[in-house]
Short mmCIF file of C-alpha atoms in Angstrom, two decimals:
data_model
loop_
_atom_site.label_atom_id
_atom_site.label_comp_id
_atom_site.label_asym_id
_atom_site.label_seq_id
_atom_site.Cartn_x
_atom_site.Cartn_y
_atom_site.Cartn_z
CA UNK A 1 66.85 38.14 -104.79
CA UNK A 2 69.00 38.79 -101.74
CA UNK A 3 68.91 36.37 -98.83
CA UNK A 4 67.54 37.38 -95.45
CA UNK A 5 70.06 38.25 -92.74
CA UNK A 6 69.37 38.16 -88.99
CA UNK A 7 69.05 41.50 -87.21
CA UNK A 8 68.76 41.52 -83.41
CA UNK A 9 66.26 43.94 -81.89
CA UNK A 10 68.01 46.07 -79.23
CA UNK A 11 64.78 46.32 -77.22
CA UNK A 12 63.69 42.68 -76.84
CA UNK A 13 66.78 40.91 -78.28
CA UNK A 14 64.72 38.94 -80.79
CA UNK A 15 66.35 38.19 -84.14
CA UNK A 16 64.32 39.29 -87.16
CA UNK A 17 64.92 38.31 -90.75
CA UNK A 18 65.79 41.24 -93.02
CA UNK A 19 66.11 41.11 -96.78
CA UNK A 20 68.48 43.73 -98.11
CA UNK A 21 66.70 45.89 -100.72
CA UNK A 22 68.14 46.10 -104.21
CA UNK A 23 67.89 49.49 -105.93
CA UNK A 24 68.28 50.24 -109.65
CA UNK A 25 71.25 52.43 -110.58
CA UNK A 26 70.89 54.81 -113.52
CA UNK A 27 73.25 52.53 -115.44
CA UNK A 28 70.86 49.62 -114.95
CA UNK A 29 72.96 47.69 -112.45
CA UNK A 30 71.61 46.63 -109.05
CA UNK A 31 72.76 48.62 -106.01
CA UNK A 32 72.76 46.98 -102.58
CA UNK A 33 73.50 48.95 -99.39
CA UNK A 34 76.53 47.34 -97.69
CA UNK A 35 75.17 46.50 -94.24
CA UNK A 36 77.52 46.75 -91.28
CA UNK A 37 76.27 43.73 -89.34
CA UNK A 38 79.10 44.09 -86.81
CA UNK A 39 77.55 47.33 -85.53
CA UNK A 40 74.52 47.37 -83.26
CA UNK A 41 71.19 48.36 -84.85
CA UNK A 42 69.78 51.57 -83.40
CA UNK A 43 66.13 51.96 -82.33
CA UNK A 44 64.36 54.60 -84.40
CA UNK A 45 62.55 57.00 -82.06
CA UNK A 46 62.21 59.95 -84.43
CA UNK A 47 62.83 60.54 -88.11
CA UNK A 48 64.75 63.32 -89.77
CA UNK A 49 64.86 63.72 -93.52
CA UNK A 50 68.66 63.72 -93.73
CA UNK A 51 69.03 60.52 -91.68
CA UNK A 52 66.51 58.52 -93.70
CA UNK A 53 68.82 58.42 -96.74
CA UNK A 54 72.21 56.83 -97.17
CA UNK A 55 74.84 57.25 -99.89
CA UNK A 56 75.61 54.04 -101.78
CA UNK A 57 78.08 53.64 -104.65
CA UNK A 58 77.23 51.50 -107.66
CA UNK A 59 79.84 48.79 -108.06
CA UNK A 60 79.48 48.81 -111.85
CA UNK A 61 79.74 52.48 -112.82
CA UNK A 62 80.89 54.13 -109.58
CA UNK A 63 77.89 56.46 -109.43
CA UNK A 64 76.94 57.57 -105.93
CA UNK A 65 73.24 57.77 -105.15
CA UNK A 66 71.01 58.49 -102.17
CA UNK A 67 68.78 55.57 -101.20
CA UNK A 68 66.50 54.80 -98.22
CA UNK A 69 68.45 53.80 -95.14
CA UNK A 70 67.80 50.11 -94.28
CA UNK A 71 65.27 49.66 -91.47
CA UNK A 72 63.40 46.71 -90.01
CA UNK A 73 60.44 46.43 -87.64
CA UNK A 74 60.70 43.90 -84.82
CA UNK A 75 58.09 41.16 -85.13
CA UNK A 76 57.92 40.77 -81.36
CA UNK A 77 57.85 44.23 -79.78
CA UNK A 78 57.25 46.45 -82.82
CA UNK A 79 60.42 48.51 -82.38
CA UNK A 80 61.69 49.97 -85.65
CA UNK A 81 65.48 49.78 -85.87
CA UNK A 82 67.90 51.35 -88.31
CA UNK A 83 70.62 49.02 -89.61
CA UNK A 84 74.11 50.55 -89.88
CA UNK A 85 75.67 50.76 -93.34
CA UNK A 86 79.37 50.88 -94.20
CA UNK A 87 80.30 54.47 -95.14
CA UNK A 88 81.58 55.33 -98.58
CA UNK A 89 85.34 55.27 -99.11
CA UNK A 90 87.27 57.28 -101.66
CA UNK A 91 87.82 55.58 -104.98
CA UNK A 92 91.38 56.33 -106.18
CA UNK A 93 91.39 57.74 -109.68
CA UNK A 94 87.63 57.81 -109.90
CA UNK A 95 86.54 60.23 -112.57
CA UNK A 96 90.11 60.99 -113.67
CA UNK A 97 90.99 60.92 -117.37
CA UNK A 98 92.55 57.66 -118.45
CA UNK A 99 91.16 55.68 -115.55
CA UNK A 100 88.65 52.93 -116.19
CA UNK A 101 85.34 52.90 -114.35
CA UNK A 102 85.87 51.99 -110.69
CA UNK A 103 85.48 48.38 -109.76
CA UNK A 104 83.56 47.15 -106.73
CA UNK A 105 85.32 47.66 -103.43
CA UNK A 106 86.73 44.64 -101.61
CA UNK A 107 84.07 42.90 -99.62
CA UNK A 108 83.85 44.22 -96.04
CA UNK A 109 84.06 41.93 -93.05
CA UNK A 110 80.30 41.62 -93.08
CA UNK A 111 79.18 42.16 -96.68
CA UNK A 112 75.59 42.63 -97.69
CA UNK A 113 74.15 39.53 -99.39
CA UNK A 114 74.33 39.70 -103.15
CA UNK A 115 71.19 39.19 -105.23
CA UNK A 116 70.70 35.48 -105.82
CA UNK A 117 68.35 34.05 -108.38
CA UNK A 118 68.01 30.94 -106.24
CA UNK A 119 66.86 32.96 -103.23
CA UNK A 120 63.32 33.17 -101.89
CA UNK A 121 60.57 32.98 -104.45
CA UNK A 122 57.79 35.47 -105.07
CA UNK A 123 56.23 36.65 -101.86
CA UNK A 124 59.10 35.32 -99.73
CA UNK A 125 61.87 37.32 -98.14
CA UNK A 126 60.53 40.66 -99.38
CA UNK A 127 58.92 41.63 -96.10
CA UNK A 128 61.41 43.05 -93.62
CA UNK A 129 59.48 42.65 -90.40
CA UNK A 130 57.14 40.08 -88.97
CA UNK A 131 56.45 38.55 -92.38
CA UNK A 132 60.13 37.84 -92.98
CA UNK A 133 60.46 36.20 -89.59
CA UNK A 134 57.66 33.76 -90.34
CA UNK A 135 58.58 32.93 -93.91
CA UNK A 136 58.42 36.06 -96.06
CA UNK A 137 55.67 38.27 -97.37
CA UNK A 138 53.56 35.28 -98.27
CA UNK A 139 53.33 33.85 -94.77
CA UNK A 140 51.97 30.36 -95.07
CA UNK A 141 52.84 30.21 -98.74
CA UNK A 142 55.60 27.67 -98.40
CA UNK A 143 55.55 24.01 -99.40
CA UNK A 144 52.16 22.48 -98.83
CA UNK A 145 50.40 25.81 -99.31
CA UNK A 146 50.77 26.19 -103.05
CA UNK A 147 47.04 26.79 -103.46
CA UNK A 148 46.85 29.56 -100.85
CA UNK A 149 46.00 33.11 -102.01
CA UNK A 150 49.46 34.29 -100.94
CA UNK A 151 51.12 31.68 -103.15
CA UNK A 152 49.03 32.68 -106.16
CA UNK A 153 49.82 36.39 -105.87
CA UNK A 154 52.82 37.74 -107.78
CA UNK A 155 55.52 39.48 -105.77
CA UNK A 156 54.55 42.96 -104.64
CA UNK A 157 56.46 45.70 -106.46
CA UNK A 158 57.16 48.47 -103.93
CA UNK A 159 57.32 52.18 -104.62
CA UNK A 160 60.15 54.11 -102.99
CA UNK A 161 58.68 56.51 -100.43
CA UNK A 162 60.03 60.04 -100.62
CA UNK A 163 56.90 62.05 -99.77
CA UNK A 164 53.69 61.61 -97.79
CA UNK A 165 51.84 61.13 -101.08
CA UNK A 166 54.19 58.24 -101.92
CA UNK A 167 53.25 56.57 -98.62
CA UNK A 168 49.53 56.81 -99.43
CA UNK A 169 50.10 55.53 -102.96
CA UNK A 170 52.15 52.60 -101.65
CA UNK A 171 49.42 51.63 -99.19
CA UNK A 172 46.80 51.78 -101.95
CA UNK A 173 48.92 49.62 -104.25
CA UNK A 174 49.49 47.12 -101.45
CA UNK A 175 45.78 46.88 -100.67
CA UNK A 176 45.04 46.24 -104.35
CA UNK A 177 47.77 43.59 -104.30
CA UNK A 178 45.98 41.96 -101.36
CA UNK A 179 42.84 41.77 -103.47
CA UNK A 180 40.80 44.84 -102.52
CA UNK A 181 39.16 46.44 -105.55
CA UNK A 182 38.65 50.13 -106.35
CA UNK A 183 40.89 51.44 -103.55
CA UNK A 184 40.68 55.23 -103.45
CA UNK A 185 40.47 58.25 -101.21
CA UNK A 186 36.86 59.05 -100.30
CA UNK A 187 35.22 62.11 -101.81
CA UNK A 188 34.40 65.11 -99.68
CA UNK A 189 36.35 67.37 -97.40
CA UNK A 190 38.99 65.46 -95.40
CA UNK A 191 38.83 65.47 -91.62
CA UNK A 192 41.57 67.45 -89.81
CA UNK A 193 43.94 64.55 -89.25
CA UNK A 194 47.47 63.63 -90.25
CA UNK A 195 46.26 60.19 -91.36
CA UNK A 196 44.82 59.74 -94.85
CA UNK A 197 41.71 57.65 -95.45
CA UNK A 198 41.54 54.94 -98.10
CA UNK A 199 38.30 53.16 -98.92
CA UNK A 200 37.23 50.18 -100.99
CA UNK A 201 34.22 47.85 -100.93
CA UNK A 202 34.50 46.09 -97.57
CA UNK A 203 37.58 48.09 -96.53
CA UNK A 204 38.39 51.10 -94.36
CA UNK A 205 42.09 51.93 -94.16
CA UNK A 206 44.15 54.76 -92.79
CA UNK A 207 47.70 55.73 -93.71
CA UNK A 208 49.84 57.74 -91.28
CA UNK A 209 52.80 59.22 -93.19
CA UNK A 210 54.10 61.25 -90.24
CA UNK A 211 57.32 60.65 -88.32
CA UNK A 212 55.60 59.92 -85.00
CA UNK A 213 54.36 56.43 -84.01
CA UNK A 214 50.62 55.89 -84.40
CA UNK A 215 48.85 55.87 -81.05
CA UNK A 216 45.90 54.25 -79.35
CA UNK A 217 43.36 56.81 -80.55
CA UNK A 218 44.32 56.32 -84.19
CA UNK A 219 43.76 52.57 -83.97
CA UNK A 220 40.42 52.98 -82.22
CA UNK A 221 39.26 55.55 -84.79
CA UNK A 222 39.93 53.28 -87.76
CA UNK A 223 38.21 50.44 -85.90
CA UNK A 224 35.10 52.57 -85.30
CA UNK A 225 35.06 53.66 -88.95
CA UNK A 226 35.21 50.04 -90.05
CA UNK A 227 32.54 49.05 -87.54
CA UNK A 228 30.07 51.65 -88.80
CA UNK A 229 30.78 50.66 -92.41
CA UNK A 230 30.70 46.89 -91.77
CA UNK A 231 34.15 46.73 -93.32
CA UNK A 232 37.63 45.44 -92.57
CA UNK A 233 39.82 48.04 -90.85
CA UNK A 234 43.52 48.28 -91.72
CA UNK A 235 46.19 50.73 -90.57
CA UNK A 236 49.50 51.70 -92.20
CA UNK A 237 52.15 53.76 -90.41
CA UNK A 238 55.54 55.00 -91.48
CA UNK A 239 56.98 55.31 -87.96
CA UNK A 240 55.47 52.25 -86.28
CA UNK A 241 53.08 52.13 -83.32
CA UNK A 242 53.04 52.75 -79.61
CA UNK A 243 52.76 49.73 -77.31
CA UNK A 244 49.22 50.76 -76.34
CA UNK A 245 48.20 50.93 -80.00
CA UNK A 246 49.60 47.47 -80.73
CA UNK A 247 47.87 45.90 -77.74
CA UNK A 248 44.55 47.53 -78.61
CA UNK A 249 44.84 46.50 -82.25
CA UNK A 250 45.41 42.89 -81.20
CA UNK A 251 42.32 43.05 -78.98
CA UNK A 252 40.19 44.52 -81.79
CA UNK A 253 41.67 42.38 -84.57
CA UNK A 254 42.98 45.37 -86.54
CA UNK A 255 45.77 44.52 -89.03
CA UNK A 256 48.74 46.85 -88.53
CA UNK A 257 51.39 47.39 -91.17
CA UNK A 258 54.56 49.46 -90.97
CA UNK A 259 56.18 50.88 -94.11
CA UNK A 260 59.85 51.61 -94.61
CA UNK A 261 61.20 54.00 -97.20
CA UNK A 262 61.74 51.21 -99.72
CA UNK A 263 57.95 51.02 -99.95
CA UNK A 264 57.54 47.49 -98.62
CA UNK A 265 54.73 47.25 -96.01
CA UNK A 266 55.43 44.80 -93.20
CA UNK A 267 52.85 43.12 -90.95
CA UNK A 268 53.46 43.78 -87.27
CA UNK A 269 50.69 41.77 -85.59
CA UNK A 270 48.74 38.53 -86.03
CA UNK A 271 45.69 40.08 -87.79
CA UNK A 272 48.05 41.58 -90.37
CA UNK A 273 49.72 38.20 -90.89
CA UNK A 274 46.31 36.64 -91.40
CA UNK A 275 45.26 39.29 -93.92
CA UNK A 276 48.55 38.84 -95.76
CA UNK A 277 48.04 35.10 -95.94
CA UNK A 278 44.38 35.07 -96.97
CA UNK A 279 44.04 38.32 -98.89
CA UNK A 280 40.82 40.26 -99.30
#
């Protein structure tokens, strides 16, 4: 597993740990986006489909593929930043008869960390936001916490998000991974909202797969739904949250998670950290 690298938030200047995702090439080799850590991360204020993907070349077979652009949510202010990636360079002789498969390019000045079997264990280093900054996805699952629920859970296996349905599926899988049983969309006609409801015994969750940050009203609505159902309220957003929504969620104790396109939910407030550590 790749090691975490520090990424400074351009809004509050806090350094957040970010674990570079490893994608599977069609040839079976791991593909790691080559981060350009010399360039400044850019705050993500709006998403466009073309900018959410980046071309990465497999170092083993030379195949070029489109993968989610690396992003990380700040654990302090909630800003989602996009991490620059080194652009592709031409491979001389690539694809020409008589030429062997291209070899990996020389390492850039700031290469992306290579996968390391001695890296963080299950539940550590996979989260790219607040969880990574406090010790990985299994916050509190380090030495001395071997019996905690986070330590007993296997590593979460993310699903790459390409559509809104993928975002909902990822949130459902993550909730099951946390220990909630029978997570599903409720029956009946859905309310006219961009967010998608997920329910389970003792759980009310909403997933916002849009490209706009979730606002104050969205957080208060999921809190009211949980209050009337005597259930835990959880919110997932693809584009992060407004400052008002984060403050209100902290006041109400609503766990907030942000999802990047690699499909790895990240806790962005203390209630989310607590839920991640204790599980359902």
